[in-house]
Short mmCIF file of C-alpha atoms in Angstrom, two decimals:
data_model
loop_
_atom_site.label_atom_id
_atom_site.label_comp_id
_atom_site.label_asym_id
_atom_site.label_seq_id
_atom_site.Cartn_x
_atom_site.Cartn_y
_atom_site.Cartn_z
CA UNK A 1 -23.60 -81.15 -91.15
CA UNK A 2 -21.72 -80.74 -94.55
CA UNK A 3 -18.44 -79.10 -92.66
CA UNK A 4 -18.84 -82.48 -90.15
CA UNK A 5 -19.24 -85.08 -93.31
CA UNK A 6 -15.76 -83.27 -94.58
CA UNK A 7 -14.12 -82.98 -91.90
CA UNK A 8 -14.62 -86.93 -91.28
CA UNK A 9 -14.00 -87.62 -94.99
CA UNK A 10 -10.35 -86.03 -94.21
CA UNK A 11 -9.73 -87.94 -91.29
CA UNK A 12 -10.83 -91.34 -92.95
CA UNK A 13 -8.50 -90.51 -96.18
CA UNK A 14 -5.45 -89.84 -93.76
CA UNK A 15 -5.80 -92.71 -91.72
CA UNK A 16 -6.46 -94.93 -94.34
CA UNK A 17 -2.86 -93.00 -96.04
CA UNK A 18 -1.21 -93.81 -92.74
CA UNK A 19 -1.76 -97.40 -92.50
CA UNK A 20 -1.08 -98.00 -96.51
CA UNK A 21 2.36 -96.27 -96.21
CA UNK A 22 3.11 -97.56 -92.98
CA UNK A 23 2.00 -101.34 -94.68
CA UNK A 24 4.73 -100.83 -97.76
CA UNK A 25 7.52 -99.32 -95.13
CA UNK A 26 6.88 -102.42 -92.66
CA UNK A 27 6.78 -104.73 -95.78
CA UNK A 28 9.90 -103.47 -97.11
CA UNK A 29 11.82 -103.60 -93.95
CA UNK A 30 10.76 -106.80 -93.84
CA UNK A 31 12.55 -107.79 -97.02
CA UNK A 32 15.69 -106.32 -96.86
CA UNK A 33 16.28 -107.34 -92.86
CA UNK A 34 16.49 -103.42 -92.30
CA UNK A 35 14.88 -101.91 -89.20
CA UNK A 36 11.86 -99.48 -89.44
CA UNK A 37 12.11 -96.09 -87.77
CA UNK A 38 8.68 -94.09 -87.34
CA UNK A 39 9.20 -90.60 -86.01
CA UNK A 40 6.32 -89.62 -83.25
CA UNK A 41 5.47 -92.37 -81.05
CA UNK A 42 1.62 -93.87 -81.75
CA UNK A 43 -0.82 -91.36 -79.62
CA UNK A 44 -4.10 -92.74 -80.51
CA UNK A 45 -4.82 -96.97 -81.21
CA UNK A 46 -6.46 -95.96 -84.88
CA UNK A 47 -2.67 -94.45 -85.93
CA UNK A 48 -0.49 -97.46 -86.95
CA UNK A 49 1.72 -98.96 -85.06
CA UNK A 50 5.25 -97.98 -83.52
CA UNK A 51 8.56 -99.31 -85.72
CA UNK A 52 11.32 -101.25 -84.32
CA UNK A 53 12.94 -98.02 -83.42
CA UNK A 54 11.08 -94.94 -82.47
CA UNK A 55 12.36 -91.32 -82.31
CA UNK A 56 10.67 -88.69 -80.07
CA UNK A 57 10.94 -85.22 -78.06
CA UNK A 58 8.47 -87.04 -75.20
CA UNK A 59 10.26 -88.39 -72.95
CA UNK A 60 7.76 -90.95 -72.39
CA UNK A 61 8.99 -92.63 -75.45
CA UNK A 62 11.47 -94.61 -73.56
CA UNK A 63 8.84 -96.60 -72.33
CA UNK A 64 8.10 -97.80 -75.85
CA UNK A 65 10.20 -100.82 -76.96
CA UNK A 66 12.75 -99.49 -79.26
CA UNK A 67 11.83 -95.86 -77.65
CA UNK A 68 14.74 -93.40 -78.81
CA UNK A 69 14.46 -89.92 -76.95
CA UNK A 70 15.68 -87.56 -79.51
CA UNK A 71 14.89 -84.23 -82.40
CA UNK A 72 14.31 -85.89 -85.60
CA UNK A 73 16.57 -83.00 -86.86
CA UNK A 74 19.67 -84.63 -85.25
CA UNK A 75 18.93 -88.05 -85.44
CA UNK A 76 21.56 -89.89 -83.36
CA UNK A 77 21.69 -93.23 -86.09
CA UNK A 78 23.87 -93.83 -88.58
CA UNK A 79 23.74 -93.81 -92.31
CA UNK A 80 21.45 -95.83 -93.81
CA UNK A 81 20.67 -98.17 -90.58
CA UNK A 82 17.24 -98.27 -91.40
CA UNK A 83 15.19 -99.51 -94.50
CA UNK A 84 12.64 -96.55 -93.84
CA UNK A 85 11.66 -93.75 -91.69
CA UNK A 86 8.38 -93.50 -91.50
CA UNK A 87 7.29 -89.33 -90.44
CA UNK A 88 3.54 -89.44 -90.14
CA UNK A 89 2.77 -85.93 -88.86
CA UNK A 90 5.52 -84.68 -86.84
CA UNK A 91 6.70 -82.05 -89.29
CA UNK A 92 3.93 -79.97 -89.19
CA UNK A 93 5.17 -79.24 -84.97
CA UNK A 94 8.32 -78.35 -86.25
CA UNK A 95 9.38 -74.22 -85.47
CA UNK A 96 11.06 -73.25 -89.11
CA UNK A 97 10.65 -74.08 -92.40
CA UNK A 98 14.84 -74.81 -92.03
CA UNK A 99 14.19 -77.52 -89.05
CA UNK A 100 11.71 -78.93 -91.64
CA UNK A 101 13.94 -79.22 -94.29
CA UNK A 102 16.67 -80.81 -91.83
CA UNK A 103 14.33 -83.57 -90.49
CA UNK A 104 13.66 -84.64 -94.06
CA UNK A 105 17.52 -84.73 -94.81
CA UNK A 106 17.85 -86.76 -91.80
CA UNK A 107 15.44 -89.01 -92.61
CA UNK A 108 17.00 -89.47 -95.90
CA UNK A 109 20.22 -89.94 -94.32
CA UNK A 110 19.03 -92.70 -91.83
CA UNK A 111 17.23 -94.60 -94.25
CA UNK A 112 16.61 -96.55 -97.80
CA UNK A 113 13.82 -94.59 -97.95
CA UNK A 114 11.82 -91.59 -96.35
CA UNK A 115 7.85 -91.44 -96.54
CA UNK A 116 6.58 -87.96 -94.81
CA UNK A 117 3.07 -87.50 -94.36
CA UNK A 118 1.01 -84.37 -92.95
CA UNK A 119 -2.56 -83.08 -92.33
CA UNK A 120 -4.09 -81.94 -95.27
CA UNK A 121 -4.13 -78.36 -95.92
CA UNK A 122 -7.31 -78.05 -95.91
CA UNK A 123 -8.47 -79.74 -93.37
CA UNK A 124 -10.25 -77.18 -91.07
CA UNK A 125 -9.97 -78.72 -87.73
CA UNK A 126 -5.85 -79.19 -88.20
CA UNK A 127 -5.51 -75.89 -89.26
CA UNK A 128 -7.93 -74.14 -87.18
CA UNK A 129 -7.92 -75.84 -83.58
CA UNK A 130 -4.10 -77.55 -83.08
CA UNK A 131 -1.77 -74.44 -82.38
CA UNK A 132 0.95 -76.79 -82.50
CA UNK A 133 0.47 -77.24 -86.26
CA UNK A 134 2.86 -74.17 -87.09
CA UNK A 135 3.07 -75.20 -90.70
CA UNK A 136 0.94 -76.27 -93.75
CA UNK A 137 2.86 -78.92 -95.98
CA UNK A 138 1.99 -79.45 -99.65
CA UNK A 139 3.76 -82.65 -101.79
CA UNK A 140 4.15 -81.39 -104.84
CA UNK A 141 4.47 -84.53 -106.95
CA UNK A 142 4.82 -82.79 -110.05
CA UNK A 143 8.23 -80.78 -109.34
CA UNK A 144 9.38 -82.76 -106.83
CA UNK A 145 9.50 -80.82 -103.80
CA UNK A 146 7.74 -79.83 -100.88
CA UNK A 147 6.20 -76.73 -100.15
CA UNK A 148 6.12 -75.11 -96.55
CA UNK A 149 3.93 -72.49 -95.71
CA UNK A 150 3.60 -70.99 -91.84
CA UNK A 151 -0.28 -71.87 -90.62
CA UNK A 152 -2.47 -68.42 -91.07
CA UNK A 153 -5.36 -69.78 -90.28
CA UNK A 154 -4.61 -70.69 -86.92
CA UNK A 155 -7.07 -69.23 -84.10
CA UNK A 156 -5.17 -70.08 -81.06
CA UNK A 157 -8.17 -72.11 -79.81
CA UNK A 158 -7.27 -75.17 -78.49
CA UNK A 159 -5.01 -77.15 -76.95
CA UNK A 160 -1.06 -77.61 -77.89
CA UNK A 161 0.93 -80.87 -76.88
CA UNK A 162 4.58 -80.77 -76.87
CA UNK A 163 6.76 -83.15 -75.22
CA UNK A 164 3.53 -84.67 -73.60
CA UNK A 165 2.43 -81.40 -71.58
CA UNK A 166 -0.36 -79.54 -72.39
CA UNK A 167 1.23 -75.75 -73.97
CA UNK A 168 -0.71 -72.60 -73.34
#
């Protein structure tokens, strides 16, 4: 029961993160008559919404208005086109610590301002049960950075999707 209560506290807290970011990045867009790019199309109706453009690996994205198939470490926009790019965990999926640390340039690139989000560390289910979670992200708010560590923990029980086919 206590590892349940947790585990739902987590997902509450990052939900409730997802929606407040994505709130200020659709507000700010808003004001400056910039476009807003999320990364990862919306999978589930409790994630917030797409942005006017959307970037993704699934080819089913092109039936998303705005749908862009693409790798967010290559983004095909140009500088500063967008007023943010909104990553809500994509970069987690990612296969090197190096493609990480290009999708964050290229958000950073494409836009006023980059906000990345990803699972909590310690949330058990993410790092336990979603092999496609190859990486553990910390935001270190104190120096700055980000810290990338490869996922340990990881069981191999489960179920991968990449690219909108299940990955054994």
């Amino acid at each position: 029961g206590s590892v349940l209560i947790y585990e739902l506290t987590i997902s509450i807290m990052e939900n409730a993160e997802r929606h407040r970011w994505y709130n200020w990045a659709r507000e700010y867009c808003d004001k400056v008559g910039k476009p807003l790019l999320t990364i990862g199309m919306q999978r589930h109706s409790f994630n917030p919404p797409d942005g006017d453009y959307v970037i993704d690996i699934d080819p089913a994205v092109l039936n998303t208005p705005g749908g862009v198939l693409g790798d967010e470490t290559n983004m095909p926009f140009p500088d500063k086109m967008f007023g943010v790019a909104y990553n809500s965990h994509t970069l987690e999926h990612l296969n090197s610590a190096e493609d990480i640390e290009l999708a964050i340039a290229e958000c950073r690139r494409v836009a006023d301002y980059a906000i990345l989000l990803a699972p909590s560390p310690y949330c058990i289910i993410a790092n336990l049960f979603c092999p496609s979670h190859r990486f553990r992200l910390w935001f270190d708010n104190v120096n700055n950075r980000i810290v990338v560590k490869p996922s340990e923990w990881q069981t191999g029980i489960g179920v991968a999707y990449e690219a909108g086919q299940p990955v054994k």
